[in-house]
């Protein structure tokens, strides 16, 4: 029944999806945290930059960003991100695009987490003479991170699904393989079921595990 | 402008802030300068490449307006179909009957776990195999179908959260005056929850508008993003200029919607038209209100 799968590297395609997700998740977590730091910081210029970045990037379709990295950054401006192979370049470009886009959502999630930390915590920290950097690093962010595990899990799940957009610039991940298989084989329903199942296997456990973690680490107040 | 995270700046902090600003500006200027040199090297800043958009109405009439129209048409259809469907499934998930609750819950969770692009690719192939929709209409049908399946399930969660945010006393009072279950839902719960969910629904529109671009990139749907290629071919490889125009249009539409949603939320909070909590716009890829979700 599943012999149509032969000749296709199904696991390989999903492995690319996982790699895209993992690399962009790490990248967007770092860049998103920096952006959140800028948005709540005391320097007006950085606050303005953070706000502008989030509001602009969040409202551009991810597809536009990903296609732009290929047509604009690579083909027009010649940024090859240190590789000569097409497959590697496109992979790296989509990680770049996914990171730039997802960071805006990580930043917003973190900022809402910062708002859940009681004012007294920051006031007490300032009262014992900590600077803004110390307040943020030692008091606020550790508590904020613990309260935003659930929203960050949602961002991660959305990111996992969003990696399919990389198919638009020819990264050999799950959605592209599905399109190719549908064109070649006469098994529409089965092929779709296999890919749907694959994505359910990726997203549902992530949600369940991180949901459990978020209850575990949440600061009881 | 003071925040609880830092004091109102004194003389030293003011000096330090200026120093930080200068440092940040230097890095920012460096990046911009590098970008401008890069762009200049490839002649992307030449006025010839940007001129058509400012002095000529043809690129707008031939490429941008039709593209924008397709984008908004698909988003409009998707919203209009997904909203009642989502409401239906949201209410079904709250049903007292297991036979209604479990299947509708499964459907909603299933379509939320799958990327919307996968749904679109499937719909596209399904229309060509099982129906006789003409190949010209197929991309639009596929995009709308994918968007409806995904967004109806997200809207179902919003509706469910909206109804659940109402205090239990509302239902109890309705039963006490002798309303039946259907009447309670129709006359008491839904009207109040609509108020609560309005901001979240408006911000879901942003997700729908953004997702239409997938059809342009993968399914030959001639929407706004798809107009970049023919446009840059027609006006002399002005890729950067075309992308800038398209991005600005998307940002303008979506930023208006996002701002409207936040304004609506603040207004509804103050107006207290509902006994439930007003759901915040789910602009952050799936907030607590909508559960797992978000969108492209």
CSV table of C-alpha atoms in Angstrom, one decimal, chain A residues 94-178:
chain,number,residue,atom,x,y,z
A,94,UNK,CA,15.9,30.5,4.6
A,95,UNK,CA,17.4,30.1,8.1
A,96,UNK,CA,18.3,33.8,7.9
A,97,UNK,CA,14.8,34.7,6.7
A,98,UNK,CA,13.0,32.5,9.3
A,99,UNK,CA,15.2,33.9,12.1
A,100,UNK,CA,14.6,37.5,11.1
A,101,UNK,CA,10.8,36.9,11.0
A,102,UNK,CA,10.4,34.7,14.1
A,103,UNK,CA,12.6,37.0,16.2
A,104,UNK,CA,9.8,39.6,16.1
A,105,UNK,CA,7.4,37.1,17.6
A,106,UNK,CA,9.9,35.9,20.2
A,107,UNK,CA,10.5,39.6,21.2
A,108,UNK,CA,6.8,40.2,21.6
A,109,UNK,CA,6.3,37.0,23.7
A,110,UNK,CA,9.2,38.0,25.9
A,111,UNK,CA,8.0,41.5,26.3
A,112,UNK,CA,4.6,40.2,27.5
A,113,UNK,CA,6.5,37.9,29.9
A,114,UNK,CA,8.5,40.9,31.3
A,115,UNK,CA,5.1,42.6,31.9
A,116,UNK,CA,4.0,39.6,34.1
A,117,UNK,CA,6.9,40.1,36.5
A,118,UNK,CA,5.5,42.1,39.5
A,119,UNK,CA,6.7,45.7,39.7
A,120,UNK,CA,8.0,45.1,43.3
A,121,UNK,CA,10.7,42.7,41.9
A,122,UNK,CA,12.2,45.5,39.7
A,123,UNK,CA,11.8,48.1,42.5
A,124,UNK,CA,13.5,45.9,45.0
A,125,UNK,CA,16.3,45.2,42.6
A,126,UNK,CA,16.8,48.9,41.9
A,127,UNK,CA,16.6,49.6,45.6
A,128,UNK,CA,19.7,47.4,46.3
A,129,UNK,CA,21.5,49.4,43.6
A,130,UNK,CA,21.5,47.1,40.6
A,131,UNK,CA,21.9,48.8,37.2
A,132,UNK,CA,19.4,48.4,34.4
A,133,UNK,CA,21.5,45.6,32.8
A,134,UNK,CA,21.7,43.8,36.1
A,135,UNK,CA,18.0,44.2,36.8
A,136,UNK,CA,17.2,42.8,33.4
A,137,UNK,CA,19.8,40.0,33.4
A,138,UNK,CA,19.5,38.8,37.0
A,139,UNK,CA,16.0,39.5,38.1
A,140,UNK,CA,13.5,40.2,35.3
A,141,UNK,CA,14.6,38.0,32.4
A,142,UNK,CA,15.0,34.7,34.4
A,143,UNK,CA,11.4,35.1,35.7
A,144,UNK,CA,10.1,36.3,32.4
A,145,UNK,CA,11.5,33.3,30.5
A,146,UNK,CA,9.9,31.0,33.0
A,147,UNK,CA,6.5,32.6,32.5
A,148,UNK,CA,6.7,32.6,28.6
A,149,UNK,CA,7.5,29.0,28.0
A,150,UNK,CA,3.9,28.4,26.7
A,151,UNK,CA,3.9,31.4,24.3
A,152,UNK,CA,7.4,30.5,23.2
A,153,UNK,CA,6.2,27.0,22.5
A,154,UNK,CA,3.5,28.4,20.3
A,155,UNK,CA,6.1,30.4,18.5
A,156,UNK,CA,8.2,27.3,18.0
A,157,UNK,CA,5.2,25.3,16.7
A,158,UNK,CA,4.4,28.1,14.3
A,159,UNK,CA,8.1,28.1,13.2
A,160,UNK,CA,8.0,24.4,12.6
A,161,UNK,CA,5.0,24.9,10.3
A,162,UNK,CA,6.5,28.0,8.7
A,163,UNK,CA,9.7,26.2,7.6
A,164,UNK,CA,7.5,24.8,4.8
A,165,UNK,CA,7.7,28.3,3.2
A,166,UNK,CA,11.4,27.5,2.5
A,167,UNK,CA,10.0,25.3,-0.3
A,168,UNK,CA,9.3,28.6,-2.2
A,169,UNK,CA,13.1,29.0,-2.8
A,170,UNK,CA,13.7,25.3,-3.4
A,171,UNK,CA,14.9,24.0,-0.1
A,172,UNK,CA,14.4,20.3,-0.2
A,173,UNK,CA,12.2,20.0,2.9
A,174,UNK,CA,8.9,18.3,3.5
A,175,UNK,CA,6.5,20.6,1.6
A,176,UNK,CA,8.6,20.5,-1.6
A,177,UNK,CA,8.9,16.8,-1.5
A,178,UNK,CA,5.1,16.5,-1.1
